[in-house]
Every structure is written in structure tokens, then in C-alpha cells.
Amino acid sequence: MSSLKPCVDALYEGVDRVAQSIPGVPKSEVLLVRLLMLTAGALLREFENKLKPYGMNDSDFRTLMMLYSSEDGSATPGELCALAEQKPTNMTRIANALAKKALISRSHATHDRRQVLLRITPAGRRFVNKMLPPMFPPLMENFACFSSTERKTFEKLLKKLALHIDPTVDTDDTP
Amino acid sequence: MSSLKPCVDALYEGVDRVAQSIPGVPKSEVLLVRLLMLTAGALLREFENKLKPYGMNDSDFRTLMMLYSSEDGSATPGELCALAEQKPTNMTRIANALAKKALISRSHATHDRRQVLLRITPAGRRFVNKMLPPMFPPLMENFACFSSTERKTFEKLLKKLALHIDPTVDTDDTP
DNA sequence: GCCTAATAGTTCACCAGCGAACTATTTGCC
DNA sequence: GGCAAATAGTTCGCTGGTGAACTATTAGGC
């Protein structure tokens, strides 16, 4: 799309200017959270551009990959929701879309007939095997600005953050 | 919402398993990009929960803040689009929403009558001054797991990444 | 000065994701 | 066994964001 540089510059300037009007602005944290969202957004858009030719978006793809990488190639919508931070509503639609492309199959679980069992099909596996490798080089390019030490550090911090932020979310959505 | 831990664990396991079936998976990069999106998504959801009582989403808020922090409190939709990585279509709707709440005003630019001039109103400024400070503590909490050195390192790496990834996006959307 | 190009916003039709309401099934208390 | 409560998915109606087509204005070649 367009360069992120002006966005980043404007962000730094903007935060500085706001901090002059309002006391106590946690500049560092604001910058972090905005940079995170900006970067993640850009990466997401780039990835979805690559998926578009296949008629897929990132959620569809992630769901397919979760099935691909699951123990026995199957899972229930509920399990997938939990692992993908998705709502059941959306998972229904994703499953419909993937099933329509014959990349996954749907059946009822035997022991609990409320559950639905989604399973990746051989065609689904072939699809992943074929479309995934070409995506590696551009993905690696994205992080080419990092030394391997930096990549490790970044991953460590990111993981720490991911595991930390969660409890906070819980505390204040039921007033 | 729910804990990110299972997502993170499943991510690491899943990548390992996929790497066993498909050669050449850039594990480190996949983990980074997924952790980034996961974390950013969680932070975004948390923030939007806080904005909901004000009948706003993050885009609305960001737009308002860009006006708040701009040199003279005004900007054209086009400028805001560029800085917020937004499409003009969406900016129109955002401007409508903010104008409806009387937080911004709309007028035509004098020197180029195609342009529209958006300006934050005094009420808009008061709104920001009032609603912003209570958001600081929970925001700081999110990054409380970082020492100040870690925060600095993380910001440095994140900024580096943000400024790097952009050119890649450009190269492959016009086939 | 005029006519084509380009540019700034808007409108329209569509897709993705969400909460609320609903259905089908299971669990557990009696 | 039977009935209330919980659980798994689905359907429905709404919001947020997008590309394509459209309008209004300006810029540029002649």
C-alpha cells in the first residue's frame, strides 16, 4: 500500500503534542501500543493480499492451518474458536466457506451429537502443501531487518507481552 | 475476553508440526508475525471495549486524536487517510460520525474547493481532555511486565520493523 | 479560453465479524 | 425416568471497512 514512515512520524509528533496539553500521558506505552497495531495491520494487509488470489482471508487460512497442524486433522468449531480467538458465529461462516471449497469436511461427533467435527480433506492438505512455500520468502523479507539476535529478543519480548496482557482484559468488561 | 496462553501454546505446537510436514518453514518469522497479530488484536479489543461506552471505535478515536494533536486542530480527510492508513470511503463515514457528535466540524477549503476541512471543536477538545486520562492506568498495566530497558528495546525493534516492512507491501499488488 | 487528465470526497453494494436470539443435545438433580 | 440448566452450533440483524462508480473541482496542454 503506502509507506508507514509518515504514519510513524506523525505518531511520534502527535504523542508529543498531546503530552503538552494533557499531563501524565504515558508516552512510551502509547507509542508501543500504536506501533504494534500499525505494524500488525500492515503485515496483515500484506498477507491478505497474498491470500486473495485463493479467495481466502487470514481467518479462513488460520482455521485451515489449525486443522492441518492438529493431531489427527480434525477439531470441533468450539476448539478452533478458543485457539483462534474467534467467536462461534464467525467460525460457522469460516467452516461454511472452507467446506464449500472442499478443503474441509463436516460431520457430527459420535459421542456428543451437539458437536460438529471439522476435518481437513486430502485436497485441503494438498492445497496447503502447494500454496504455503511460495509465501516463505516474502515473509522472511519482512523480518530481514533483524539480526538473528534481534529476532530472538523481539520474539521473547513479544511472547512475554502476549502472555501478560490477557488478565487485564478480563477485569473491566463487566461493570 | 479469554486468555491468550492457549493460543500462544497452540501456535508454537502448530508451527512445529507444520515444519515437520513441509520443509523450509521459517519458524521464527511465522511465530513473530502471528504473535504480533495476536497481541495487537488483543490490545485493540481491550481498547475498543473502553471506547464503547463513548459510542466510538478505535478508528474514530484515532481520527479525533489526529485532529486534536494537529498544528491548528484541522486537517483534510485526505491527510488523515494518509496518516491513519485509512481508505477515503471510511474516512467519510468516520467524519460523519464525529460530526454528528459535534466533536468536529466540516467546512470547505477556500483555496481548493474540492477539499473538505475537518476541525476539532471545543467540545471535541473537552471530550478528549476528559476521557483520555482514565485510560492511562490500564494502558500502563499492559506493559507493566516490561522493565524500562525492555520497553525501550521493544520500541526500538518495533519501530525498526515498522519502517522496514513497508516497501515489501508495495512490490506485489499490481500483477 | 477550452478540453482532457488528474484529484478530493462521496455514494453504493458488498464482505467480515459480532452480539442476541434460537435449536438441539447433554448433564445432573430429584 | 423426567425436567431444569448448561453447552455446541446456527441464524439473524447490525456495524466497520473496502473497491468501484460517480460528482465536483482543479491543473495542464494547446
Coordinates of N, CA and C in Angstrom, one line a residue, chain B residues 41-133:
Chain B
G41 N -4.2 -7.7 18.2 CA -5.6 -7.9 18.3 C -6.2 -7.8 19.7
A42 N -5.5 -8.4 20.6 CA -5.9 -8.4 22.0 C -5.9 -7.0 22.5
L43 N -4.9 -6.2 22.3 CA -4.8 -4.8 22.7 C -5.9 -4.0 22.1
L44 N -6.1 -4.2 20.8 CA -7.2 -3.5 20.1 C -8.5 -3.8 20.7
R45 N -8.8 -5.0 21.0 CA -10.1 -5.4 21.5 C -10.3 -4.8 22.9
E46 N -9.3 -4.8 23.7 CA -9.4 -4.2 25.0 C -9.6 -2.7 25.0
F47 N -8.9 -2.1 24.1 CA -9.1 -0.6 23.9 C -10.5 -0.3 23.4
E48 N -11.0 -1.0 22.5 CA -12.3 -0.7 21.9 C -13.4 -1.0 23.0
N49 N -13.2 -1.9 23.9 CA -14.1 -2.1 25.0 C -14.2 -0.9 25.8
K50 N -13.1 -0.2 26.0 CA -13.1 1.0 26.8 C -13.8 2.2 26.1
L51 N -13.7 2.1 24.7 CA -14.3 3.2 23.9 C -15.8 3.0 23.8
K52 N -16.2 1.8 23.9 CA -17.6 1.5 23.6 C -18.6 2.4 24.3
P53 N -18.4 2.6 25.7 CA -19.3 3.5 26.4 C -19.4 4.9 25.8
Y54 N -18.4 5.3 25.0 CA -18.5 6.6 24.4 C -19.1 6.5 23.0
G55 N -19.5 5.3 22.6 CA -20.0 5.1 21.2 C -19.0 5.3 20.1
M56 N -17.8 4.9 20.4 CA -16.7 5.1 19.5 C -15.9 3.8 19.2
N57 N -15.3 3.8 18.1 CA -14.3 2.7 17.9 C -12.9 3.3 17.8
D58 N -12.0 2.4 17.6 CA -10.6 2.9 17.6 C -10.3 3.9 16.4
S59 N -10.9 3.6 15.3 CA -10.7 4.5 14.1 C -11.2 5.9 14.4
D60 N -12.4 5.9 14.9 CA -13.0 7.2 15.2 C -12.1 8.0 16.2
F61 N -11.7 7.2 17.2 CA -10.9 7.9 18.2 C -9.5 8.3 17.7
R62 N -8.9 7.5 16.9 CA -7.6 7.9 16.3 C -7.7 9.1 15.4
T63 N -8.8 9.2 14.7 CA -9.0 10.3 13.8 C -9.2 11.6 14.6
L64 N -10.0 11.5 15.7 CA -10.2 12.6 16.6 C -8.9 13.1 17.2
M65 N -8.1 12.1 17.6 CA -6.8 12.4 18.2 C -5.8 13.1 17.2
M66 N -5.9 12.7 16.0 CA -5.0 13.3 15.0 C -5.4 14.8 14.8
L67 N -6.7 15.0 14.9 CA -7.1 16.4 14.8 C -6.7 17.2 16.0
Y68 N -6.9 16.5 17.2 CA -6.5 17.1 18.5 C -5.1 17.5 18.5
S69 N -4.2 16.6 17.9 CA -2.8 16.9 18.0 C -2.2 17.5 16.8
S70 N -3.1 18.0 15.9 CA -2.5 18.6 14.7 C -2.2 20.1 15.0
E71 N -1.4 20.6 14.2 CA -0.9 22.0 14.4 C -2.0 23.0 14.8
D72 N -3.0 23.1 14.0 CA -4.1 24.1 14.2 C -5.4 23.4 14.4
G73 N -5.5 22.1 14.8 CA -6.7 21.5 15.1 C -7.6 21.2 13.8
S74 N -6.9 21.2 12.7 CA -7.7 20.9 11.5 C -6.9 20.1 10.5
A75 N -7.6 19.4 9.6 CA -6.9 18.7 8.5 C -8.0 18.3 7.5
T76 N -7.5 17.9 6.3 CA -8.4 17.4 5.3 C -8.6 15.9 5.4
P77 N -9.7 15.3 5.0 CA -9.8 13.9 5.0 C -8.7 13.2 4.4
G78 N -8.2 13.7 3.2 CA -7.1 13.0 2.6 C -5.8 12.9 3.4
E79 N -5.5 14.0 4.1 CA -4.3 14.0 5.0 C -4.5 12.9 6.1
L80 N -5.7 12.9 6.7 CA -6.0 11.9 7.7 C -5.9 10.5 7.2
C81 N -6.4 10.3 6.0 CA -6.3 9.0 5.4 C -4.8 8.5 5.3
A82 N -4.0 9.4 4.8 CA -2.6 9.0 4.6 C -1.9 8.7 6.0
L83 N -2.2 9.4 7.0 CA -1.6 9.2 8.3 C -2.2 8.1 9.1
A84 N -3.4 7.7 8.8 CA -4.1 6.7 9.6 C -4.2 5.4 8.8
E85 N -3.6 5.3 7.6 CA -3.7 4.1 6.8 C -5.1 3.7 6.6
Q86 N -5.9 4.7 6.2 CA -7.4 4.5 6.1 C -7.7 4.8 4.6
K87 N -8.8 4.2 4.2 CA -9.4 4.5 2.8 C -10.3 5.7 2.9
P88 N -10.4 6.5 1.9 CA -11.2 7.7 1.9 C -12.7 7.3 2.2
T89 N -13.1 6.2 1.7 CA -14.5 5.8 2.0 C -14.8 5.8 3.4
N90 N -13.9 5.2 4.2 CA -14.1 5.0 5.6 C -14.0 6.3 6.3
M91 N -13.0 7.2 5.8 CA -12.9 8.5 6.5 C -14.1 9.3 6.4
T92 N -14.8 9.2 5.3 CA -16.1 9.9 5.1 C -17.1 9.5 6.3
R93 N -17.1 8.1 6.5 CA -18.1 7.7 7.5 C -17.6 8.1 8.9
I94 N -16.3 8.0 9.1 CA -15.8 8.5 10.4 C -16.1 10.0 10.7
A95 N -15.8 10.8 9.6 CA -16.1 12.2 9.8 C -17.6 12.4 10.0
N96 N -18.4 11.7 9.3 CA -19.9 11.8 9.6 C -20.2 11.5 11.0
A97 N -19.6 10.4 11.6 CA -19.9 10.0 12.9 C -19.4 11.1 13.9
L98 N -18.2 11.6 13.7 CA -17.7 12.6 14.7 C -18.4 13.9 14.6
A99 N -18.8 14.2 13.3 CA -19.5 15.5 13.2 C -20.9 15.4 13.8
K100 N -21.5 14.2 13.7 CA -22.8 14.0 14.3 C -22.8 14.2 15.8
K101 N -21.6 13.8 16.4 CA -21.5 14.0 17.9 C -21.0 15.4 18.2
A102 N -20.8 16.3 17.1 CA -20.4 17.6 17.3 C -18.9 17.7 17.9
L103 N -18.2 16.7 17.7 CA -16.8 16.7 18.2 C -15.9 17.3 17.1
I104 N -16.3 17.3 15.8 CA -15.6 18.0 14.8 C -16.5 18.8 13.9
S105 N -16.0 19.7 13.1 CA -16.8 20.5 12.2 C -16.3 20.3 10.8
R106 N -17.2 20.5 9.8 CA -16.8 20.3 8.4 C -17.0 21.7 7.7
S107 N -16.0 22.0 6.9 CA -16.1 23.2 6.0 C -15.3 23.0 4.8
H108 N -15.6 23.8 3.8 CA -14.9 23.7 2.5 C -13.6 24.5 2.6
A109 N -12.5 24.0 2.1 CA -11.3 24.7 2.0 C -11.5 25.9 1.0
T110 N -10.9 27.0 1.3 CA -11.1 28.2 0.4 C -10.3 28.1 -0.9
H111 N -9.0 27.7 -0.8 CA -8.1 27.7 -2.0 C -8.4 26.5 -2.9
D112 N -8.9 25.4 -2.4 CA -9.3 24.3 -3.3 C -10.6 23.8 -2.9
R113 N -11.6 24.1 -3.6 CA -13.0 23.8 -3.1 C -13.4 22.3 -3.2
R114 N -12.4 21.5 -3.8 CA -12.7 20.1 -3.7 C -12.5 19.6 -2.3
Q115 N -11.5 20.2 -1.6 CA -11.1 19.7 -0.3 C -12.2 20.1 0.8
V116 N -12.2 19.2 1.8 CA -13.0 19.5 2.9 C -12.1 19.7 4.1
L117 N -12.5 20.7 5.0 CA -11.6 20.9 6.1 C -12.3 20.4 7.4
L118 N -11.7 19.4 8.0 CA -12.2 18.9 9.3 C -11.5 19.6 10.4
R119 N -12.3 20.0 11.4 CA -11.7 20.8 12.5 C -12.3 20.3 13.8
I120 N -11.4 20.1 14.8 CA -11.9 19.6 16.1 C -12.6 20.8 16.8
T121 N -13.7 20.6 17.4 CA -14.5 21.7 18.1 C -14.0 21.8 19.5
P122 N -14.3 22.9 20.2 CA -14.0 23.0 21.6 C -14.6 21.8 22.4
A123 N -15.8 21.4 22.0 CA -16.4 20.3 22.7 C -15.6 19.0 22.4
G124 N -15.1 18.9 21.2 CA -14.2 17.8 20.9 C -13.0 17.7 21.8
R125 N -12.4 18.9 22.0 CA -11.2 19.0 22.9 C -11.5 18.7 24.3
R126 N -12.7 19.2 24.8 CA -13.1 18.9 26.1 C -13.3 17.4 26.3
F127 N -13.9 16.8 25.3 CA -14.2 15.4 25.3 C -12.9 14.6 25.5
V128 N -11.9 14.9 24.7 CA -10.6 14.2 24.8 C -10.0 14.5 26.1
N129 N -9.9 15.7 26.6 CA -9.3 16.1 27.8 C -9.9 15.2 29.0
K130 N -11.2 15.0 28.9 CA -11.9 14.3 30.0 C -11.7 12.8 29.9
M131 N -11.8 12.2 28.7 CA -11.9 10.8 28.6 C -10.5 10.1 28.5
L132 N -9.5 10.9 28.2 CA -8.2 10.3 28.0 C -7.5 9.8 29.3
P133 N -7.4 10.7 30.3 CA -6.6 10.4 31.4 C -7.0 9.0 32.1

